[in-house]
Structures are given as C-alpha cells and as structure tokens.
CSV table of N, CA and C in Angstrom, one decimal:
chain,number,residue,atom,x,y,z
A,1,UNK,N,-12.5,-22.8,23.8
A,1,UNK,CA,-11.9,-22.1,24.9
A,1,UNK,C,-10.8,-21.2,24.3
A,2,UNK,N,-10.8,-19.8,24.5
A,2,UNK,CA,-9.5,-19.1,24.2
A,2,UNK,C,-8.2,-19.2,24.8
A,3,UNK,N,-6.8,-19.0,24.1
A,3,UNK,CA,-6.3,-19.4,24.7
A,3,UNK,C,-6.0,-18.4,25.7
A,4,UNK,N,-4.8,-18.7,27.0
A,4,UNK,CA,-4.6,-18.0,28.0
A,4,UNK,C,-4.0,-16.7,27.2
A,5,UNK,N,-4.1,-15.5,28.2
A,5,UNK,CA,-3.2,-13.9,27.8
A,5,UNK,C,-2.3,-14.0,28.9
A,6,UNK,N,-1.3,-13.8,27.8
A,6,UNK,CA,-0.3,-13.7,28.9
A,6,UNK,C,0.1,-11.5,28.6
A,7,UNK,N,0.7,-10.8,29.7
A,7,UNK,CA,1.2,-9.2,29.3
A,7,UNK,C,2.2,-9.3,29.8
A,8,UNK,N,3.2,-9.0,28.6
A,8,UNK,CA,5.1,-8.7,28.9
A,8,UNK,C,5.1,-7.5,28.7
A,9,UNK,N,6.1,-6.9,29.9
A,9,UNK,CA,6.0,-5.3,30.1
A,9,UNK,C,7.5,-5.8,30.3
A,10,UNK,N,8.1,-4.8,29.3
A,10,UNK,CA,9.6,-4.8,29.5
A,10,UNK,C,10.0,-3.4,28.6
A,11,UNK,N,11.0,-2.8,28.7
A,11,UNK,CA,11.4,-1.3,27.8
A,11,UNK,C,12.4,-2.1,26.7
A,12,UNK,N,12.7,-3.3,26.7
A,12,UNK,CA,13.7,-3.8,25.6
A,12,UNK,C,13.2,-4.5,24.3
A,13,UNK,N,13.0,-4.3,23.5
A,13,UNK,CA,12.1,-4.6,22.5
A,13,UNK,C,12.6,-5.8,22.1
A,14,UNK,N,13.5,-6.0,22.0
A,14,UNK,CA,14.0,-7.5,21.9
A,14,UNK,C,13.9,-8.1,22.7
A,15,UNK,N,13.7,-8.3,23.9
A,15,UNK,CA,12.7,-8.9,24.6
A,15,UNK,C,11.3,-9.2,24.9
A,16,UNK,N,10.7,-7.8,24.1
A,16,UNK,CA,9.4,-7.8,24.0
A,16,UNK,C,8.9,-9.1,22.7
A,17,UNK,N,10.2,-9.1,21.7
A,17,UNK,CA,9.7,-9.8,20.7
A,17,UNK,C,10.3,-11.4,20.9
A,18,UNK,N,11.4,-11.9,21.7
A,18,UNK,CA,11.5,-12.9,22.2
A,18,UNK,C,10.1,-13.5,22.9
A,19,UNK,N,9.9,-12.7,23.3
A,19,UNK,CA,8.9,-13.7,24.7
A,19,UNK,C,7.7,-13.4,23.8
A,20,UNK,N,6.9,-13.0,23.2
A,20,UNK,CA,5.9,-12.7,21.9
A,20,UNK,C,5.9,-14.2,21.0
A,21,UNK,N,7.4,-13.9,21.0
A,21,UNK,CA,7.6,-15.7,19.5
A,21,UNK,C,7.5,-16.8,20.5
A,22,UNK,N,8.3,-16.9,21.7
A,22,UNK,CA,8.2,-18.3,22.3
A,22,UNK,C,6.9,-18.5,23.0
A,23,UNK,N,6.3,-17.5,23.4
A,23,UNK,CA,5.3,-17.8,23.9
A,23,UNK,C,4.0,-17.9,23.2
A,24,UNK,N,4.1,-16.8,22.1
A,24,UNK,CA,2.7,-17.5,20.8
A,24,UNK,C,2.8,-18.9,20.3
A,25,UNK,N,4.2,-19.3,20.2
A,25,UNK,CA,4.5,-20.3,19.2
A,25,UNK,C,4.0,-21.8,20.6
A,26,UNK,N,3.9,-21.5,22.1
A,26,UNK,CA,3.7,-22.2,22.7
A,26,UNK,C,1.8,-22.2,23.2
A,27,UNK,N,1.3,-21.7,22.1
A,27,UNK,CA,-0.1,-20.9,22.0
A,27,UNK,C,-0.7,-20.2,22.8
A,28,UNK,N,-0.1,-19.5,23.5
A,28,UNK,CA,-0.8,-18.5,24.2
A,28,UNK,C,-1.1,-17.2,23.3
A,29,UNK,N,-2.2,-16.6,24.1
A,29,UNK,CA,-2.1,-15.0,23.2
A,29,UNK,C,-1.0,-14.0,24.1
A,30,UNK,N,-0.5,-13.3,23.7
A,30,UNK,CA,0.4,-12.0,24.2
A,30,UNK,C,0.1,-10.8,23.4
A,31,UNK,N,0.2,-10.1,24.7
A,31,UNK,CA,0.6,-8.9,24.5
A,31,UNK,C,1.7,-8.0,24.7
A,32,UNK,N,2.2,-7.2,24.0
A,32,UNK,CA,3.3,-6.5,24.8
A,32,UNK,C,3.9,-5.0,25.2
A,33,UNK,N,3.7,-4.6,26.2
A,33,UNK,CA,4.1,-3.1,26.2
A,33,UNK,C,5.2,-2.7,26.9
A,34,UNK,N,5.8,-1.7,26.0
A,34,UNK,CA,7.4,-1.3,26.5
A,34,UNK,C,7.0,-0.5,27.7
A,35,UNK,N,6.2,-0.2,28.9
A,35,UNK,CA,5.9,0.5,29.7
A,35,UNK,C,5.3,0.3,30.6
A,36,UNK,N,5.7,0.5,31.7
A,36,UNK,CA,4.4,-0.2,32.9
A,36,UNK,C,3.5,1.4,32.8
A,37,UNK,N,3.9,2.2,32.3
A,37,UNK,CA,2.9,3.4,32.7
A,37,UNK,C,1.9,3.3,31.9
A,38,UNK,N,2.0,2.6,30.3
A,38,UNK,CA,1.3,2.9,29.3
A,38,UNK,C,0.7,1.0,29.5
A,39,UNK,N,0.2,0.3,30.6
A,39,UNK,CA,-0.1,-1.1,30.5
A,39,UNK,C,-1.7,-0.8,31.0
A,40,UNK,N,-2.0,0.1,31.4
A,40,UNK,CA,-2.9,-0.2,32.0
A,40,UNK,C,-4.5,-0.7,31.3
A,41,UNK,N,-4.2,0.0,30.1
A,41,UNK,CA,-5.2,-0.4,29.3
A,41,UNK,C,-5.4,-1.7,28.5
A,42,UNK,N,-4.5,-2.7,28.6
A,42,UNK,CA,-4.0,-4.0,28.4
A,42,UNK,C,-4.6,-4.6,29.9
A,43,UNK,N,-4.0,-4.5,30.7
A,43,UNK,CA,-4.4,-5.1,31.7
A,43,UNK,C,-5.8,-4.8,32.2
A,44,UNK,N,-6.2,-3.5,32.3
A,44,UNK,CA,-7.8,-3.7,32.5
A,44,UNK,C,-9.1,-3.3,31.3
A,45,UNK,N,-8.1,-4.3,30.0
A,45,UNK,CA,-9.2,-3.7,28.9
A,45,UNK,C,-10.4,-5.0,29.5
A,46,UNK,N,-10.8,-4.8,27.9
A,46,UNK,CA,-11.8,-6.2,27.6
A,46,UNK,C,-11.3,-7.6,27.5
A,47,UNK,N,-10.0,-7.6,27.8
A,47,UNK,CA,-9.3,-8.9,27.4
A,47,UNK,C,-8.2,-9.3,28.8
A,48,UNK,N,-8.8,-9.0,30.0
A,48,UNK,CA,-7.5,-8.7,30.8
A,48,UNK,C,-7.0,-10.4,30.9
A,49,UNK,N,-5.3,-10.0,31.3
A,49,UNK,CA,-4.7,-11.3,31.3
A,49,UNK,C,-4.7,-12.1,32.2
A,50,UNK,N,-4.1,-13.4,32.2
A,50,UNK,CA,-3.9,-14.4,32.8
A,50,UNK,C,-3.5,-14.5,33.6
A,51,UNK,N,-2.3,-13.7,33.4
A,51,UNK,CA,-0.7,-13.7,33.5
A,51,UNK,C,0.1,-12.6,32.9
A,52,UNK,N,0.9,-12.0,33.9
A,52,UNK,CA,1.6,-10.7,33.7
A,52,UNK,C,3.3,-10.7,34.0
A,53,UNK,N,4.4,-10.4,32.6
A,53,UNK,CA,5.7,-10.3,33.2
A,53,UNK,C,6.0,-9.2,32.9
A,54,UNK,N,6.7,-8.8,34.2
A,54,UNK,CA,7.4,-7.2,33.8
A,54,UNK,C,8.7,-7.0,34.5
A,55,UNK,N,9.6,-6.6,33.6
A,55,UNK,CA,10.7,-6.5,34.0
A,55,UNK,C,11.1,-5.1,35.1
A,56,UNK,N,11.9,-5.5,35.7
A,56,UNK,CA,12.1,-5.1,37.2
A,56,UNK,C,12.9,-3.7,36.8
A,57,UNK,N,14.1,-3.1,35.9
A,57,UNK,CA,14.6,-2.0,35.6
A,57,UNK,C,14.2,-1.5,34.3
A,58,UNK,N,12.9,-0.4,34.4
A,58,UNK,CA,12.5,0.6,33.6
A,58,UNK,C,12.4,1.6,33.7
A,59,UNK,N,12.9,2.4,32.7
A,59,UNK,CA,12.7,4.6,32.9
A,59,UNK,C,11.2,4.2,33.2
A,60,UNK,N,11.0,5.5,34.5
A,60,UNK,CA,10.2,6.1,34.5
A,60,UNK,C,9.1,5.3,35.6
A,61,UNK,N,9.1,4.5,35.5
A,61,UNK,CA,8.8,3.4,37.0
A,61,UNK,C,9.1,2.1,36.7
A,62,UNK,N,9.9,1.7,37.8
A,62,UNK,CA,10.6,0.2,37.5
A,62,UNK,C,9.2,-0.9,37.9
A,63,UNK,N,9.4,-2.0,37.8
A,63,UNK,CA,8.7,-2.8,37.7
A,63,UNK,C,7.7,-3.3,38.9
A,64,UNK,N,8.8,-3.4,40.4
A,64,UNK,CA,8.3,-3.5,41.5
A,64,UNK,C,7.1,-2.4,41.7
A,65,UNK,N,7.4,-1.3,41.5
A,65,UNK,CA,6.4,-0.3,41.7
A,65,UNK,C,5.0,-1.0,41.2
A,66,UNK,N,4.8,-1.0,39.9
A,66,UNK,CA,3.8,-1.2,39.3
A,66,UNK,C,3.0,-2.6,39.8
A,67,UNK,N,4.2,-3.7,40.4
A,67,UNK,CA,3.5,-4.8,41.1
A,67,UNK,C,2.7,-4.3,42.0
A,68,UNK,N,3.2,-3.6,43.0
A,68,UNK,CA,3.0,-3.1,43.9
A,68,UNK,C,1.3,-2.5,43.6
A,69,UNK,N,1.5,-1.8,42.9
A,69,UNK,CA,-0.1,-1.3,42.3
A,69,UNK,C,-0.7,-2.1,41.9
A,70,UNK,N,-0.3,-2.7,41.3
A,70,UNK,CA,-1.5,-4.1,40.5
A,70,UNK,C,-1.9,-4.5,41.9
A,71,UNK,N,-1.2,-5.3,42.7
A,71,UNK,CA,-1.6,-6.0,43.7
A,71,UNK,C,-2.4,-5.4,44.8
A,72,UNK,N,-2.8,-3.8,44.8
A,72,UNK,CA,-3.6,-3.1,45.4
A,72,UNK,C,-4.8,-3.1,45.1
A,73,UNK,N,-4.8,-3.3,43.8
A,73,UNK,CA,-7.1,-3.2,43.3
A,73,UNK,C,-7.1,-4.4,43.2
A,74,UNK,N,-8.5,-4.2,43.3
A,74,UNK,CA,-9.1,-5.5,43.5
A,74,UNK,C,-9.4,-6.0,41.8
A,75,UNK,N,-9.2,-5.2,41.4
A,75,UNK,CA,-9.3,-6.1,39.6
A,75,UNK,C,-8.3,-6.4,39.3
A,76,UNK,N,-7.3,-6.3,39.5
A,76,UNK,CA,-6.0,-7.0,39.2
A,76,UNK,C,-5.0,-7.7,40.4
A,77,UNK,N,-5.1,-7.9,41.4
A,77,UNK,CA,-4.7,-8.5,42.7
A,77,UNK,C,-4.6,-9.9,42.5
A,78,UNK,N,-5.5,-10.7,41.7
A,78,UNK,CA,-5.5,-12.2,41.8
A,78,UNK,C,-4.6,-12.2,40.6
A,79,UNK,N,-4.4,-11.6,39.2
A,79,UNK,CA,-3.6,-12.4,38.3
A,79,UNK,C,-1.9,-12.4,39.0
A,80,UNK,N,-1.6,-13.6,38.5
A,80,UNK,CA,-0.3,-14.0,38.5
A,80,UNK,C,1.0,-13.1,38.4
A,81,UNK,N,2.0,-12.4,38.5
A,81,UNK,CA,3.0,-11.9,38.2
A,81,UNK,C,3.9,-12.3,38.8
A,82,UNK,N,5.4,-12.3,37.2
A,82,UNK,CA,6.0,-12.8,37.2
A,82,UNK,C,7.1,-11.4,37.1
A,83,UNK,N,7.9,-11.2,38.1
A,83,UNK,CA,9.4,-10.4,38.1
A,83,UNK,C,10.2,-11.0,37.6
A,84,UNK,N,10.9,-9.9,35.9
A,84,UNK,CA,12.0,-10.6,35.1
A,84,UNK,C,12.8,-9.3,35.6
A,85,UNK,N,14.4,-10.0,35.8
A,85,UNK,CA,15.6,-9.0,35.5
A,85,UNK,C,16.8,-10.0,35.1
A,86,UNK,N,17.8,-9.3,35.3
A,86,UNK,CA,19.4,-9.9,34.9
A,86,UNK,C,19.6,-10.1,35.9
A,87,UNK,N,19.5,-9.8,37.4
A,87,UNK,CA,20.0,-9.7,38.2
A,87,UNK,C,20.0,-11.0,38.6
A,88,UNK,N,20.6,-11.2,39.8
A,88,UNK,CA,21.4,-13.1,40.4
A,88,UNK,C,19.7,-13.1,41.0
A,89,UNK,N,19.5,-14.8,40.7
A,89,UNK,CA,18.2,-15.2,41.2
A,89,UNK,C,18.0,-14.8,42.6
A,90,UNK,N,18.6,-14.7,43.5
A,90,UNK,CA,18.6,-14.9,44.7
A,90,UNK,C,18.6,-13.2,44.9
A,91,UNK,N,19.0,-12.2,44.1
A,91,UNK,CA,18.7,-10.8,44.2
A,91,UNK,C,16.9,-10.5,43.8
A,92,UNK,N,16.7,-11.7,43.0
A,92,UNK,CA,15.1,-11.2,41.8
A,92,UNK,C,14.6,-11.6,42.9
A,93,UNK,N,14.5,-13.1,43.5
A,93,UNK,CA,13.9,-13.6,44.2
A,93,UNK,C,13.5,-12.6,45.8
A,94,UNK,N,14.4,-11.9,46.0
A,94,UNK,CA,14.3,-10.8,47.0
A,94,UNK,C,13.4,-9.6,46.8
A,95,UNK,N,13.3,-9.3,45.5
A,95,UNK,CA,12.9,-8.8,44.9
A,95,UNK,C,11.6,-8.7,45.0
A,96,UNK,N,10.9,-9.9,43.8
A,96,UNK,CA,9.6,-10.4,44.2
A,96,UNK,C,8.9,-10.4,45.2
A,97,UNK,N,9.7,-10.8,46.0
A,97,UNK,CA,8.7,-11.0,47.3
A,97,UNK,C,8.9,-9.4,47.7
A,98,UNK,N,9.4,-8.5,47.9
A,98,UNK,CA,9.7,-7.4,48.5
A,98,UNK,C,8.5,-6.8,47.7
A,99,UNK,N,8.5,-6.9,46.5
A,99,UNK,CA,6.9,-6.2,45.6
A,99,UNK,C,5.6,-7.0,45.8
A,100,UNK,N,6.0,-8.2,46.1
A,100,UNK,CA,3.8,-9.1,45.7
A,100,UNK,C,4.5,-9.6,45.0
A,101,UNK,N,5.5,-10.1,44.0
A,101,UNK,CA,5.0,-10.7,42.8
A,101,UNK,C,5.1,-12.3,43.3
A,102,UNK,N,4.5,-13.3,42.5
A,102,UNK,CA,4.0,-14.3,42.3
A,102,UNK,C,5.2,-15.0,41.9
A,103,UNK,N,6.4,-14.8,41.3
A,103,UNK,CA,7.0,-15.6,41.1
A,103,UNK,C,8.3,-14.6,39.9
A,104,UNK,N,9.3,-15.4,39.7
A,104,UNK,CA,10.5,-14.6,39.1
A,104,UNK,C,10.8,-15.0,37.3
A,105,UNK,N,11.1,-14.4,36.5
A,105,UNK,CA,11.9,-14.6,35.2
A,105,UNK,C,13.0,-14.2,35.2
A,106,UNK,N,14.7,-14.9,35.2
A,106,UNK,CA,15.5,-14.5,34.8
A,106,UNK,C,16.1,-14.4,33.5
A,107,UNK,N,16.8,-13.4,32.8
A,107,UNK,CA,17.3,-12.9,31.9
A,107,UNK,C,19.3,-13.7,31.9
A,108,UNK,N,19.4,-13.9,30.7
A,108,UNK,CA,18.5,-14.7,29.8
A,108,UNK,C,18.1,-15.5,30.0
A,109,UNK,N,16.8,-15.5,29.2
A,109,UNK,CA,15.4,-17.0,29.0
A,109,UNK,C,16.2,-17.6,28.1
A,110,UNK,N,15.3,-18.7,27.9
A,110,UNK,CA,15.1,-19.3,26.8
A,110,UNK,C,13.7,-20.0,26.7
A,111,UNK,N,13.4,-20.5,25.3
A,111,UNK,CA,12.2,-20.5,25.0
A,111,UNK,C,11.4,-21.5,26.2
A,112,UNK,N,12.0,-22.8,26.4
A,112,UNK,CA,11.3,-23.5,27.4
A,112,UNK,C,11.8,-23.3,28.6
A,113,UNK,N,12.4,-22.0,29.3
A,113,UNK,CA,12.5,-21.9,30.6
A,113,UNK,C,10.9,-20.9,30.6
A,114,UNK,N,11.1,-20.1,29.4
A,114,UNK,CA,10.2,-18.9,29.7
A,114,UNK,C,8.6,-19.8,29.8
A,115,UNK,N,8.4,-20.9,28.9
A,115,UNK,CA,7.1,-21.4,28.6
A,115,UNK,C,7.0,-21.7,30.2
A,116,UNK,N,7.8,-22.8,30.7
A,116,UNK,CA,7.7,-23.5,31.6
A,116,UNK,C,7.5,-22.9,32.7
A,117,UNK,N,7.8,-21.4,33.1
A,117,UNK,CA,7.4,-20.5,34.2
A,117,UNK,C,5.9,-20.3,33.6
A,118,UNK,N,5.7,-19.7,32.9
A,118,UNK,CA,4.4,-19.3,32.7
A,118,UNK,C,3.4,-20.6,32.7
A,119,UNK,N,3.8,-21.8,32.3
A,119,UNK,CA,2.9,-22.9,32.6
A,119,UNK,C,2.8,-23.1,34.7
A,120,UNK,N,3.9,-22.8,35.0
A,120,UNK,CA,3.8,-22.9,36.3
A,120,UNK,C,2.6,-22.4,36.9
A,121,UNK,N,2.5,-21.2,36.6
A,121,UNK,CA,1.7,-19.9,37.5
A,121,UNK,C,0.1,-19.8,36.8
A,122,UNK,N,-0.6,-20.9,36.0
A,122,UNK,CA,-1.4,-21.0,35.3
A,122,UNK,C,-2.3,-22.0,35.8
C-alpha cells in the first residue's frame, strides 16, 4: 500500500520544509508548492493527494480562494483541506468554514500537532 500524499501550499519556505520533515519522517509522501497558482499540477497529476494544506496569506491568491476552487470540481471536492495561518484560532476557524475547508492548521506547528491534524482528516 502506498503511503498517504499529503500537498503543503504555503509561499514560506521554511514552512514548506518544516512540514516536508515532520510529515515524511511521520511517513507520509509530500509534496510542496510555494503557490496555489502553480499546485494544480500536483493536485491533479497522476498522484493526486489525500490531503491538502495551504496557507491562508499568499501573493497573488490567498488560500481561501483556491479552497474555494478546489471544492468546486468534481476531482478535487472530496479531498480533505486543511487552512493554515498565524492568525487567532477562532479568526482561522472563521475562516475555514467561510472557504469549504475541512479543517484548520495553526502557525506555529509543531511536529505532532501538525501529524496529529493530518492523521485526523485521513
């Protein structure tokens, strides 16, 4: 059985490589793209994911948007997403639901909050 895909879309690269290490090292596969513009090919390649986090403040379209789209076709509508920001839970949490998403990531993670969300939604 392969393992699960998870796709982190975030513009902070150190985040991109945080959530890469805790979450390979907790064996999943990942991917990661600094862009919700440039994900699409990730998300509807040959390997689409399980599970999708994308952070909620990016140039060029923030994160809710792109939920927003995902949750419109019908090939990406059922996976999981998860809205990450800094922002106070109870702002993400408003958040989320105001886009479709599936559930929240707040900044900063850590290695077993981040696993344990993603084991959630799985």
């Amino acid at each position: 059985m392969r393992p699960k895909h998870i796709v982190v879309i975030d513009d902070d690269h150190l985040i991109l490589a945080m959530a890469n290490d805790f979450l390979s090292a907790a064996g999943y596969q990942v991917s990661t793209v600094d862009s919700p513009i440039f994900s699409n090919h990730i998300i509807y390649g040959s390997n689409p994911p399980d599970l999708i986090i994308i952070d909620y403040m990016m140039p060029l379209m923030n994160g809710d948007h792109k939920i927003k789209t995902l949750k419109s076709k019908s090939r990406s509508r059922d996976i999981p997403i998860l809205l990450m920001s800094s922002k106070s839970h109870a702002e993400l949490q408003l958040l989320a639901a105001e886009a479709g998403a599936d559930g929240i990531v707040t900044k900063p993670f850590t290695p077993g909050n981040l696993v344990q969300m993603v084991r959630n939604y799985l």
